[in-house]
PDB file of C-alpha atoms in Angstrom:
ATOM      1  CA  UNK U 216       0.000   0.000   0.000  1.00 94.00           C
ATOM      2  CA  UNK U 217       1.102   3.575  -0.664  1.00 97.00           C
ATOM      3  CA  UNK U 218      -0.324   6.875   0.526  1.00 97.00           C
ATOM      4  CA  UNK U 219      -1.586   8.581  -2.629  1.00 98.00           C
ATOM      5  CA  UNK U 220      -3.208  11.951  -3.379  1.00 98.00           C
ATOM      6  CA  UNK U 221      -6.383  11.574  -5.436  1.00 98.00           C
ATOM      7  CA  UNK U 222      -9.301  13.687  -6.617  1.00 97.00           C
ATOM      8  CA  UNK U 223     -12.870  12.423  -6.994  1.00 97.00           C
ATOM      9  CA  UNK U 224     -14.239  15.722  -8.293  1.00 97.00           C
ATOM     10  CA  UNK U 225     -12.616  18.762  -9.902  1.00 97.00           C
ATOM     11  CA  UNK U 226     -12.206  21.780  -7.667  1.00 97.00           C
ATOM     12  CA  UNK U 227      -9.883  23.772  -5.443  1.00 97.00           C
ATOM     13  CA  UNK U 228      -7.026  22.484  -3.289  1.00 97.00           C
ATOM     14  CA  UNK U 229      -9.586  21.038  -0.877  1.00 96.00           C
ATOM     15  CA  UNK U 230     -10.636  18.548  -3.584  1.00 97.00           C
ATOM     16  CA  UNK U 231      -7.460  16.523  -3.004  1.00 98.00           C
ATOM     17  CA  UNK U 232      -7.677  13.546  -0.673  1.00 97.00           C
ATOM     18  CA  UNK U 233      -4.969  11.283   0.753  1.00 96.00           C
ATOM     19  CA  UNK U 234      -5.766   7.575   0.705  1.00 96.00           C
ATOM     20  CA  UNK U 235      -3.966   4.247   0.824  1.00 97.00           C
ATOM     21  CA  UNK U 236      -3.818   2.500  -2.519  1.00 96.00           C
ATOM     22  CA  UNK U 237      -2.353  -0.898  -3.474  1.00 96.00           C
ATOM     23  CA  UNK U 238       0.829  -0.686  -5.537  1.00 97.00           C
ATOM     24  CA  UNK U 239       1.106  -4.095  -7.147  1.00 95.00           C
ATOM     25  CA  UNK U 240       3.751  -5.596  -9.444  1.00 97.00           C
ATOM     26  CA  UNK U 241       4.990  -4.143 -12.734  1.00 98.00           C
ATOM     27  CA  UNK U 242       3.742  -5.702 -15.955  1.00 98.00           C
ATOM     28  CA  UNK U 243       5.515  -5.731 -19.330  1.00 98.00           C
ATOM     29  CA  UNK U 244       7.117  -2.375 -20.054  1.00 98.00           C
ATOM     30  CA  UNK U 245       6.511  -1.112 -16.512  1.00 98.00           C
ATOM     31  CA  UNK U 246       8.511  -0.370 -13.364  1.00 98.00           C
ATOM     32  CA  UNK U 247       7.686  -0.025  -9.700  1.00 98.00           C
ATOM     33  CA  UNK U 248       9.371   3.035  -8.183  1.00 98.00           C
ATOM     34  CA  UNK U 249       9.488   4.171  -4.553  1.00 98.00           C
ATOM     35  CA  UNK U 250       9.580   7.942  -4.416  1.00 98.00           C
ATOM     36  CA  UNK U 251      12.018   9.937  -2.326  1.00 98.00           C
ATOM     37  CA  UNK U 252      10.798  13.296  -3.623  1.00 98.00           C
ATOM     38  CA  UNK U 253       7.908  14.532  -5.771  1.00 98.00           C
ATOM     39  CA  UNK U 254       7.716  17.647  -7.950  1.00 97.00           C
ATOM     40  CA  UNK U 255       4.926  20.228  -8.031  1.00 96.00           C
ATOM     41  CA  UNK U 256       3.915  21.864 -11.323  1.00 93.00           C
ATOM     42  CA  UNK U 257       1.180  24.115 -12.665  1.00 90.00           C
ATOM     43  CA  UNK U 258      -0.125  21.277 -14.815  1.00 92.00           C
ATOM     44  CA  UNK U 259      -1.158  19.618 -11.539  1.00 96.00           C
ATOM     45  CA  UNK U 260      -3.349  22.643 -10.788  1.00 94.00           C
ATOM     46  CA  UNK U 261      -4.891  22.517 -14.260  1.00 91.00           C
ATOM     47  CA  UNK U 262      -5.701  18.826 -13.817  1.00 96.00           C
ATOM     48  CA  UNK U 263      -7.060  19.256 -10.282  1.00 97.00           C
ATOM     49  CA  UNK U 264      -9.324  22.133 -11.317  1.00 95.00           C
ATOM     50  CA  UNK U 265     -10.580  20.509 -14.524  1.00 94.00           C
ATOM     51  CA  UNK U 266      -8.920  22.898 -16.997  1.00 90.00           C
ATOM     52  CA  UNK U 267      -7.235  19.744 -18.292  1.00 90.00           C
ATOM     53  CA  UNK U 268      -9.980  17.166 -17.661  1.00 90.00           C
ATOM     54  CA  UNK U 269      -9.092  13.720 -16.334  1.00 94.00           C
ATOM     55  CA  UNK U 270     -11.182  10.603 -15.908  1.00 95.00           C
ATOM     56  CA  UNK U 271     -12.216  10.541 -12.246  1.00 95.00           C
ATOM     57  CA  UNK U 272     -11.318   9.383  -9.689  1.00 96.00           C
ATOM     58  CA  UNK U 273      -7.694  10.071 -10.490  1.00 95.00           C
ATOM     59  CA  UNK U 274      -4.315  10.349  -8.806  1.00 97.00           C
ATOM     60  CA  UNK U 275      -2.314  13.541  -9.398  1.00 97.00           C
ATOM     61  CA  UNK U 276       1.298  14.481 -10.065  1.00 97.00           C
ATOM     62  CA  UNK U 277       3.580  14.238 -13.105  1.00 97.00           C
ATOM     63  CA  UNK U 278       7.147  14.299 -11.758  1.00 97.00           C
ATOM     64  CA  UNK U 279       9.190  12.474  -9.114  1.00 98.00           C
ATOM     65  CA  UNK U 280      12.478  10.778  -8.244  1.00 98.00           C
ATOM     66  CA  UNK U 281      13.275   7.661  -6.269  1.00 98.00           C
ATOM     67  CA  UNK U 282      14.553   4.085  -6.455  1.00 98.00           C
ATOM     68  CA  UNK U 283      13.391   1.340  -8.808  1.00 98.00           C
ATOM     69  CA  UNK U 284      12.052  -1.614  -6.810  1.00 98.00           C
ATOM     70  CA  UNK U 285      11.105  -3.934  -9.675  1.00 98.00           C
ATOM     71  CA  UNK U 286      10.976  -3.972 -13.479  1.00 98.00           C
ATOM     72  CA  UNK U 287       8.613  -5.740 -15.830  1.00 98.00           C
ATOM     73  CA  UNK U 288       9.346  -7.810 -18.885  1.00 98.00           C
ATOM     74  CA  UNK U 289      11.058  -5.920 -21.699  1.00 97.00           C
ATOM     75  CA  UNK U 290      12.514  -3.118 -19.573  1.00 98.00           C
ATOM     76  CA  UNK U 291      16.249  -2.968 -20.275  1.00 97.00           C
ATOM     77  CA  UNK U 292      17.365   0.573 -19.396  1.00 98.00           C
ATOM     78  CA  UNK U 293      16.529   0.214 -15.681  1.00 98.00           C
ATOM     79  CA  UNK U 294      16.915  -2.447 -13.019  1.00 98.00           C
ATOM     80  CA  UNK U 295      15.969  -2.905  -9.365  1.00 98.00           C
ATOM     81  CA  UNK U 296      18.070  -0.626  -7.146  1.00 98.00           C
ATOM     82  CA  UNK U 297      18.649   2.057  -9.770  1.00 98.00           C
ATOM     83  CA  UNK U 298      18.143   5.702  -8.916  1.00 98.00           C
ATOM     84  CA  UNK U 299      15.628   7.207 -11.333  1.00 98.00           C
ATOM     85  CA  UNK U 300      13.582  10.311 -12.098  1.00 98.00           C
ATOM     86  CA  UNK U 301      10.808  11.125 -14.527  1.00 98.00           C
ATOM     87  CA  UNK U 302       8.253  13.510 -15.936  1.00 97.00           C
ATOM     88  CA  UNK U 303       5.587  11.304 -17.425  1.00 95.00           C
ATOM     89  CA  UNK U 304       2.007  10.456 -18.191  1.00 92.00           C
ATOM     90  CA  UNK U 305      -0.237   9.209 -16.666  1.00 95.00           C
ATOM     91  CA  UNK U 306      -0.672  11.320 -13.509  1.00 97.00           C
ATOM     92  CA  UNK U 307       0.047   9.600 -10.215  1.00 97.00           C
ATOM     93  CA  UNK U 308       3.341  10.964  -8.839  1.00 98.00           C
ATOM     94  CA  UNK U 309       1.813  12.285  -5.588  1.00 98.00           C
ATOM     95  CA  UNK U 310       2.410   8.983  -3.840  1.00 98.00           C
ATOM     96  CA  UNK U 311       4.932   6.988  -1.846  1.00 98.00           C
ATOM     97  CA  UNK U 312       5.276   4.340  -4.577  1.00 98.00           C
ATOM     98  CA  UNK U 313       3.670   3.448  -7.892  1.00 98.00           C
ATOM     99  CA  UNK U 314       3.735   1.141 -10.902  1.00 98.00           C
ATOM    100  CA  UNK U 315       4.071   3.076 -14.158  1.00 98.00           C
ATOM    101  CA  UNK U 316       5.270   2.892 -17.774  1.00 98.00           C
ATOM    102  CA  UNK U 317       9.065   2.659 -17.919  1.00 98.00           C
ATOM    103  CA  UNK U 318       9.764   4.428 -21.223  1.00 97.00           C
ATOM    104  CA  UNK U 319       9.955   7.963 -19.777  1.00 98.00           C
ATOM    105  CA  UNK U 320      11.623   6.971 -16.493  1.00 98.00           C
ATOM    106  CA  UNK U 321      15.288   7.970 -16.697  1.00 98.00           C
ATOM    107  CA  UNK U 322      18.346   6.692 -14.806  1.00 98.00           C
ATOM    108  CA  UNK U 323      19.338   9.493 -12.419  1.00 98.00           C
ATOM    109  CA  UNK U 324      23.079  10.236 -12.195  1.00 98.00           C
ATOM    110  CA  UNK U 325      24.622   9.958  -8.733  1.00 97.00           C
ATOM    111  CA  UNK U 326      25.723  13.600  -8.952  1.00 98.00           C
ATOM    112  CA  UNK U 327      22.067  14.744  -8.886  1.00 98.00           C
ATOM    113  CA  UNK U 328      20.072  14.427  -5.648  1.00 98.00           C
ATOM    114  CA  UNK U 329      16.556  12.979  -5.446  1.00 98.00           C
ATOM    115  CA  UNK U 330      15.227  16.427  -4.535  1.00 98.00           C
ATOM    116  CA  UNK U 331      16.904  17.972  -7.572  1.00 98.00           C
ATOM    117  CA  UNK U 332      15.655  15.135  -9.755  1.00 98.00           C
ATOM    118  CA  UNK U 333      12.064  15.623  -8.633  1.00 97.00           C
ATOM    119  CA  UNK U 334      12.320  19.402  -9.072  1.00 96.00           C
ATOM    120  CA  UNK U 335      13.958  19.402 -12.498  1.00 96.00           C
ATOM    121  CA  UNK U 336      12.488  16.787 -14.798  1.00 97.00           C
ATOM    122  CA  UNK U 337       9.276  18.334 -16.083  1.00 96.00           C
ATOM    123  CA  UNK U 338      10.610  21.875 -15.781  1.00 96.00           C
ATOM    124  CA  UNK U 339      14.023  21.098 -17.246  1.00 97.00           C
ATOM    125  CA  UNK U 340      12.681  19.007 -20.114  1.00 97.00           C
ATOM    126  CA  UNK U 341      10.303  21.863 -20.850  1.00 97.00           C
ATOM    127  CA  UNK U 342      13.223  24.275 -21.131  1.00 97.00           C
ATOM    128  CA  UNK U 343      15.117  21.778 -23.281  1.00 98.00           C
ATOM    129  CA  UNK U 344      12.333  21.538 -25.855  1.00 97.00           C
ATOM    130  CA  UNK U 345      11.675  25.299 -25.743  1.00 97.00           C
ATOM    131  CA  UNK U 346      15.286  26.099 -26.609  1.00 97.00           C
ATOM    132  CA  UNK U 347      16.151  23.161 -28.862  1.00 97.00           C
ATOM    133  CA  UNK U 348      13.069  21.502 -30.342  1.00 96.00           C
ATOM    134  CA  UNK U 349      10.439  24.227 -30.854  1.00 95.00           C
ATOM    135  CA  UNK U 350      12.315  26.899 -32.808  1.00 90.00           C
ATOM    136  CA  UNK U 351      16.013  27.037 -33.752  1.00 86.00           C
ATOM    137  CA  UNK U 352      17.791  29.356 -31.296  1.00 94.00           C
ATOM    138  CA  UNK U 353      21.425  30.420 -31.451  1.00 96.00           C
ATOM    139  CA  UNK U 354      23.839  32.630 -29.580  1.00 97.00           C
ATOM    140  CA  UNK U 355      22.858  36.265 -29.978  1.00 97.00           C
ATOM    141  CA  UNK U 356      19.114  35.632 -30.260  1.00 98.00           C
ATOM    142  CA  UNK U 357      16.753  37.452 -27.900  1.00 98.00           C
ATOM    143  CA  UNK U 358      13.985  35.743 -25.918  1.00 98.00           C
ATOM    144  CA  UNK U 359      11.251  37.219 -23.728  1.00 98.00           C
ATOM    145  CA  UNK U 360      10.440  34.823 -20.890  1.00 97.00           C
ATOM    146  CA  UNK U 361       7.431  35.391 -18.625  1.00 96.00           C
ATOM    147  CA  UNK U 362       7.256  34.241 -14.983  1.00 94.00           C
ATOM    148  CA  UNK U 363      11.028  34.000 -15.015  1.00 95.00           C
ATOM    149  CA  UNK U 364      11.416  33.577 -11.240  1.00 93.00           C
ATOM    150  CA  UNK U 365       9.474  30.296 -11.158  1.00 90.00           C
ATOM    151  CA  UNK U 366      10.816  26.779 -11.426  1.00 90.00           C
ATOM    152  CA  UNK U 367      10.840  26.695 -15.231  1.00 94.00           C
ATOM    153  CA  UNK U 368      11.912  30.326 -15.484  1.00 95.00           C
ATOM    154  CA  UNK U 369      15.036  30.068 -13.339  1.00 96.00           C
ATOM    155  CA  UNK U 370      16.207  27.058 -15.341  1.00 96.00           C
ATOM    156  CA  UNK U 371      15.512  28.995 -18.554  1.00 97.00           C
ATOM    157  CA  UNK U 372      17.519  32.008 -17.359  1.00 98.00           C
ATOM    158  CA  UNK U 373      20.541  29.823 -16.693  1.00 98.00           C
ATOM    159  CA  UNK U 374      20.092  27.805 -19.892  1.00 98.00           C
ATOM    160  CA  UNK U 375      19.996  30.990 -21.965  1.00 98.00           C
ATOM    161  CA  UNK U 376      23.132  32.343 -20.301  1.00 98.00           C
ATOM    162  CA  UNK U 377      24.968  29.064 -20.934  1.00 98.00           C
ATOM    163  CA  UNK U 378      24.227  29.324 -24.662  1.00 97.00           C
ATOM    164  CA  UNK U 379      24.809  33.039 -25.238  1.00 98.00           C
ATOM    165  CA  UNK U 380      21.105  33.846 -25.669  1.00 98.00           C
ATOM    166  CA  UNK U 381      19.801  37.180 -24.399  1.00 98.00           C
ATOM    167  CA  UNK U 382      16.834  36.529 -22.104  1.00 98.00           C
ATOM    168  CA  UNK U 383      14.557  39.391 -21.071  1.00 98.00           C
ATOM    169  CA  UNK U 384      12.663  38.280 -17.980  1.00 98.00           C
ATOM    170  CA  UNK U 385       9.333  39.372 -16.582  1.00 97.00           C
ATOM    171  CA  UNK U 386       8.210  38.763 -13.007  1.00 94.00           C
ATOM    172  CA  UNK U 387       5.699  40.150 -10.535  1.00 91.00           C
ATOM    173  CA  UNK U 388       7.947  41.947  -8.051  1.00 94.00           C
ATOM    174  CA  UNK U 389      11.301  43.674  -7.850  1.00 95.00           C
ATOM    175  CA  UNK U 390      12.566  40.797  -5.712  1.00 95.00           C
ATOM    176  CA  UNK U 391      11.562  38.223  -8.319  1.00 95.00           C
ATOM    177  CA  UNK U 392      13.119  40.331 -11.072  1.00 96.00           C
ATOM    178  CA  UNK U 393      16.397  40.371  -9.137  1.00 97.00           C
ATOM    179  CA  UNK U 394      16.195  36.603  -8.720  1.00 96.00           C
ATOM    180  CA  UNK U 395      15.903  36.197 -12.485  1.00 97.00           C
ATOM    181  CA  UNK U 396      18.864  38.518 -13.027  1.00 98.00           C
ATOM    182  CA  UNK U 397      20.921  36.574 -10.489  1.00 97.00           C
ATOM    183  CA  UNK U 398      20.225  33.396 -12.479  1.00 97.00           C
ATOM    184  CA  UNK U 399      21.291  34.738 -15.855  1.00 97.00           C
ATOM    185  CA  UNK U 400      18.576  36.989 -17.274  1.00 98.00           C
ATOM    186  CA  UNK U 401      20.046  39.902 -19.235  1.00 98.00           C
ATOM    187  CA  UNK U 402      17.274  42.309 -18.229  1.00 98.00           C
ATOM    188  CA  UNK U 403      14.153  42.022 -16.078  1.00 97.00           C
ATOM    189  CA  UNK U 404      10.802  43.825 -16.164  1.00 97.00           C
ATOM    190  CA  UNK U 405       8.358  44.023 -13.244  1.00 96.00           C
ATOM    191  CA  UNK U 406       5.042  43.738 -15.072  1.00 89.00           C
ATOM    192  CA  UNK U 407       3.209  45.248 -12.117  1.00 88.00           C
ATOM    193  CA  UNK U 408       4.870  48.578 -12.970  1.00 88.00           C
ATOM    194  CA  UNK U 409       2.890  48.926 -16.198  1.00 87.00           C
ATOM    195  CA  UNK U 410       2.687  47.491 -19.696  1.00 92.00           C
ATOM    196  CA  UNK U 411       5.716  45.356 -20.479  1.00 96.00           C
ATOM    197  CA  UNK U 412       5.560  45.487 -24.296  1.00 96.00           C
ATOM    198  CA  UNK U 413       6.785  49.110 -24.651  1.00 96.00           C
ATOM    199  CA  UNK U 414       9.666  48.326 -22.283  1.00 97.00           C
ATOM    200  CA  UNK U 415      10.641  45.290 -24.352  1.00 97.00           C
ATOM    201  CA  UNK U 416      10.571  47.419 -27.491  1.00 97.00           C
ATOM    202  CA  UNK U 417      12.809  49.979 -25.796  1.00 96.00           C
ATOM    203  CA  UNK U 418      15.276  47.286 -24.712  1.00 97.00           C
ATOM    204  CA  UNK U 419      15.481  45.928 -28.271  1.00 97.00           C
ATOM    205  CA  UNK U 420      15.794  49.285 -30.011  1.00 97.00           C
ATOM    206  CA  UNK U 421      12.273  48.947 -31.403  1.00 96.00           C
ATOM    207  CA  UNK U 422      13.031  45.662 -33.196  1.00 97.00           C
ATOM    208  CA  UNK U 423      11.269  43.256 -30.861  1.00 97.00           C
ATOM    209  CA  UNK U 424      12.370  39.831 -29.665  1.00 98.00           C
ATOM    210  CA  UNK U 425      12.925  36.719 -31.739  1.00 98.00           C
ATOM    211  CA  UNK U 426      10.850  34.463 -29.472  1.00 98.00           C
ATOM    212  CA  UNK U 427       8.378  34.870 -26.606  1.00 97.00           C
ATOM    213  CA  UNK U 428       8.055  31.972 -24.169  1.00 97.00           C
ATOM    214  CA  UNK U 429       4.782  32.490 -22.283  1.00 95.00           C
ATOM    215  CA  UNK U 430       3.400  30.198 -19.579  1.00 92.00           C
ATOM    216  CA  UNK U 431       1.173  32.898 -18.041  1.00 88.00           C
ATOM    217  CA  UNK U 432      -1.578  32.857 -20.656  1.00 80.00           C
ATOM    218  CA  UNK U 433      -4.502  35.271 -20.647  1.00 83.00           C
ATOM    219  CA  UNK U 434      -2.835  38.147 -18.781  1.00 85.00           C
ATOM    220  CA  UNK U 435       0.222  38.381 -21.051  1.00 87.00           C
ATOM    221  CA  UNK U 436      -0.867  36.960 -24.396  1.00 90.00           C
ATOM    222  CA  UNK U 437      -1.770  40.133 -26.308  1.00 92.00           C
ATOM    223  CA  UNK U 438       1.203  42.054 -24.929  1.00 93.00           C
ATOM    224  CA  UNK U 439       3.483  39.194 -25.892  1.00 94.00           C
ATOM    225  CA  UNK U 440       2.452  39.448 -29.536  1.00 95.00           C
ATOM    226  CA  UNK U 441       3.370  43.142 -29.452  1.00 95.00           C
ATOM    227  CA  UNK U 442       6.907  42.241 -28.340  1.00 97.00           C
ATOM    228  CA  UNK U 443       7.771  40.118 -31.379  1.00 97.00           C
ATOM    229  CA  UNK U 444       9.873  41.134 -34.359  1.00 97.00           C
ATOM    230  CA  UNK U 445       8.432  40.414 -37.826  1.00 97.00           C
ATOM    231  CA  UNK U 446       8.129  36.643 -38.364  1.00 97.00           C
ATOM    232  CA  UNK U 447       8.917  36.128 -34.666  1.00 97.00           C
ATOM    233  CA  UNK U 448       7.672  33.074 -32.778  1.00 97.00           C
ATOM    234  CA  UNK U 449       5.155  33.118 -29.916  1.00 97.00           C
ATOM    235  CA  UNK U 450       5.383  29.959 -27.792  1.00 96.00           C
ATOM    236  CA  UNK U 451       2.362  29.654 -25.482  1.00 94.00           C
ATOM    237  CA  UNK U 452       3.009  26.775 -23.107  1.00 92.00           C
ATOM    238  CA  UNK U 453       0.902  27.468 -20.011  1.00 84.00           C
ATOM    239  CA  UNK U 454      -2.197  29.110 -18.531  1.00 75.00           C
ATOM    240  CA  UNK U 455      -1.184  30.351 -15.070  1.00 74.00           C
ATOM    241  CA  UNK U 456      -3.488  33.392 -15.338  1.00 75.00           C
ATOM    242  CA  UNK U 457      -6.172  31.656 -17.390  1.00 78.00           C
ATOM    243  CA  UNK U 458      -6.482  30.236 -20.885  1.00 80.00           C
ATOM    244  CA  UNK U 459      -5.166  32.501 -23.644  1.00 81.00           C
ATOM    245  CA  UNK U 460      -7.813  33.994 -25.963  1.00 84.00           C
ATOM    246  CA  UNK U 461      -8.588  32.683 -29.462  1.00 88.00           C
ATOM    247  CA  UNK U 462      -6.100  33.746 -32.125  1.00 88.00           C
ATOM    248  CA  UNK U 463      -7.102  36.031 -35.001  1.00 89.00           C
ATOM    249  CA  UNK U 464      -4.934  34.850 -37.872  1.00 92.00           C
ATOM    250  CA  UNK U 465      -5.361  38.146 -39.736  1.00 94.00           C
ATOM    251  CA  UNK U 466      -3.965  39.961 -36.693  1.00 90.00           C
ATOM    252  CA  UNK U 467      -0.853  37.776 -36.830  1.00 93.00           C
ATOM    253  CA  UNK U 468      -0.357  38.865 -40.406  1.00 95.00           C
ATOM    254  CA  UNK U 469      -0.918  42.531 -39.647  1.00 93.00           C
ATOM    255  CA  UNK U 470       1.582  42.459 -36.784  1.00 93.00           C
ATOM    256  CA  UNK U 471       4.366  41.155 -39.011  1.00 93.00           C
ATOM    257  CA  UNK U 472       3.579  37.611 -40.221  1.00 96.00           C
ATOM    258  CA  UNK U 473       3.979  36.325 -36.684  1.00 96.00           C
ATOM    259  CA  UNK U 474       4.215  32.633 -35.895  1.00 96.00           C
ATOM    260  CA  UNK U 475       2.540  30.934 -32.935  1.00 95.00           C
ATOM    261  CA  UNK U 476       2.672  27.440 -31.441  1.00 95.00           C
ATOM    262  CA  UNK U 477       1.222  25.599 -28.479  1.00 94.00           C
ATOM    263  CA  UNK U 478       3.668  22.787 -27.604  1.00 94.00           C
ATOM    264  CA  UNK U 479       3.539  20.103 -24.921  1.00 93.00           C
ATOM    265  CA  UNK U 480       6.430  18.463 -23.129  1.00 95.00           C
ATOM    266  CA  UNK U 481       4.605  15.138 -23.288  1.00 95.00           C
ATOM    267  CA  UNK U 482       4.540  15.204 -27.092  1.00 96.00           C
ATOM    268  CA  UNK U 483       8.271  15.885 -27.199  1.00 97.00           C
ATOM    269  CA  UNK U 484       9.126  13.049 -24.779  1.00 97.00           C
ATOM    270  CA  UNK U 485       6.597  10.555 -26.152  1.00 97.00           C
ATOM    271  CA  UNK U 486       9.292   8.475 -27.869  1.00 97.00           C
ATOM    272  CA  UNK U 487      11.574   6.632 -25.452  1.00 97.00           C
ATOM    273  CA  UNK U 488      14.756   7.526 -27.312  1.00 97.00           C
ATOM    274  CA  UNK U 489      13.817  11.235 -27.504  1.00 98.00           C
ATOM    275  CA  UNK U 490      12.996  11.387 -23.809  1.00 98.00           C
ATOM    276  CA  UNK U 491      16.236   9.736 -22.766  1.00 98.00           C
ATOM    277  CA  UNK U 492      18.329  11.970 -25.047  1.00 98.00           C
ATOM    278  CA  UNK U 493      16.604  15.115 -23.769  1.00 98.00           C
ATOM    279  CA  UNK U 494      17.155  13.983 -20.180  1.00 98.00           C
ATOM    280  CA  UNK U 495      20.850  13.403 -20.845  1.00 98.00           C
ATOM    281  CA  UNK U 496      21.131  16.935 -22.231  1.00 98.00           C
ATOM    282  CA  UNK U 497      19.430  18.282 -19.097  1.00 98.00           C
ATOM    283  CA  UNK U 498      21.562  16.175 -16.751  1.00 98.00           C
ATOM    284  CA  UNK U 499      24.688  17.443 -18.500  1.00 98.00           C
ATOM    285  CA  UNK U 500      23.676  21.058 -17.918  1.00 98.00           C
ATOM    286  CA  UNK U 501      23.116  20.382 -14.208  1.00 98.00           C
ATOM    287  CA  UNK U 502      26.241  18.287 -13.616  1.00 98.00           C
ATOM    288  CA  UNK U 503      28.408  20.884 -15.371  1.00 98.00           C
ATOM    289  CA  UNK U 504      27.071  23.595 -13.076  1.00 97.00           C
ATOM    290  CA  UNK U 505      25.604  25.598 -15.971  1.00 98.00           C
ATOM    291  CA  UNK U 506      22.159  25.051 -14.460  1.00 98.00           C
ATOM    292  CA  UNK U 507      21.530  24.854 -10.721  1.00 97.00           C
ATOM    293  CA  UNK U 508      18.176  23.602  -9.465  1.00 96.00           C
ATOM    294  CA  UNK U 509      16.752  26.006  -6.902  1.00 93.00           C
ATOM    295  CA  UNK U 510      14.236  24.482  -4.453  1.00 95.00           C
ATOM    296  CA  UNK U 511      12.593  27.157  -2.321  1.00 93.00           C
ATOM    297  CA  UNK U 512       9.560  25.318  -0.894  1.00 95.00           C
ATOM    298  CA  UNK U 513       9.143  21.872   0.646  1.00 97.00           C
ATOM    299  CA  UNK U 514       5.853  20.391   1.865  1.00 98.00           C
ATOM    300  CA  UNK U 515       5.055  16.968   3.325  1.00 97.00           C
ATOM    301  CA  UNK U 516       2.643  14.974   1.162  1.00 97.00           C
ATOM    302  CA  UNK U 517      -0.212  15.484   3.622  1.00 95.00           C
ATOM    303  CA  UNK U 518       0.095  19.270   3.133  1.00 97.00           C
ATOM    304  CA  UNK U 519      -0.317  19.107  -0.629  1.00 97.00           C
ATOM    305  CA  UNK U 520      -3.291  21.492  -0.475  1.00 97.00           C
ATOM    306  CA  UNK U 521      -1.070  24.157   1.096  1.00 97.00           C
ATOM    307  CA  UNK U 522       1.493  23.604  -1.650  1.00 97.00           C
ATOM    308  CA  UNK U 523      -1.156  24.161  -4.338  1.00 97.00           C
ATOM    309  CA  UNK U 524      -2.415  27.313  -2.624  1.00 96.00           C
ATOM    310  CA  UNK U 525       1.106  28.720  -2.492  1.00 95.00           C
ATOM    311  CA  UNK U 526       1.706  27.953  -6.174  1.00 92.00           C
ATOM    312  CA  UNK U 527      -1.612  29.421  -7.341  1.00 92.00           C
ATOM    313  CA  UNK U 528      -1.148  32.609  -5.314  1.00 90.00           C
ATOM    314  CA  UNK U 529       2.284  33.145  -6.925  1.00 84.00           C
ATOM    315  CA  UNK U 530       3.843  33.044  -3.476  1.00 85.00           C
ATOM    316  CA  UNK U 531       6.553  30.631  -4.635  1.00 88.00           C
ATOM    317  CA  UNK U 532       9.927  31.078  -6.294  1.00 87.00           C
ATOM    318  CA  UNK U 533      12.061  28.389  -7.878  1.00 87.00           C
ATOM    319  CA  UNK U 534      10.803  24.847  -7.523  1.00 91.00           C
ATOM    320  CA  UNK U 535       8.484  23.285  -4.945  1.00 95.00           C
ATOM    321  CA  UNK U 536       8.710  19.650  -3.877  1.00 97.00           C
ATOM    322  CA  UNK U 537       6.560  17.272  -1.859  1.00 98.00           C
ATOM    323  CA  UNK U 538       8.132  14.816   0.563  1.00 97.00           C
ATOM    324  CA  UNK U 539       6.336  11.443   0.689  1.00 94.00           C
TER     325      UNK U 539
END
């Protein structure tokens, strides 16, 4: 049996319940993993609230790290006793132990702690596909990154610095802006001080940025389009402030033949070989010291509702983990 966080109806943080669930043995292509640390992400909020509907009742959580206890038939890249970490479908990471598909579970190098592993997989793989699989980026390019003091944002700031990419950060306070700067952002804008688009234009000499990476959604979407250079790319990959509005294709043309995409980390890691290669790239960044995983909040599993409230109120910085 394993203590597991589940929802039986969509709703607020109070909708989550902690119950004992049987774990069982892994079948073909599966592993059983005992978690040492579990990651918290905004996708968990979307799933809990019903923005991303799930079949109920359902366990929650997409990211964790721990030790493999058993492997099923056909699993060759992991064995019992291995340290491992993952970001993976289906949900169910908010638990002490689980049986799950093995393809997206990655061997975790000894140089990376379980806490770091749980805090970095979904966020770090997101940054990897944003910078390397969504649009070609090179040294000298300019990126606008919203919510840059969060778990994904602080990894992105460091990733950009390591590759010579100019990253203009936005955040909701002077303190968060300074945090982004400390982690590699070239400039930072407090969006509570007024419209950010004119400031981005000023910083780029009126040209605009090559790419916007926007996980905020409704509150920043229109302003983000105004920050792009002609034929620039808008990457909308989250809805922290609500779902972004429908796109008027004629408006994209009028603003300079802009491009827009809505990617998903789970599409990019769907193939086993892609997931493992992306994870190796991420691990290399962390082991080299180019990217440091900042964990600013820790909650025991039975306080998961408090963790969600903190995340939704934007009271967090860096990554948040749950301790089973």
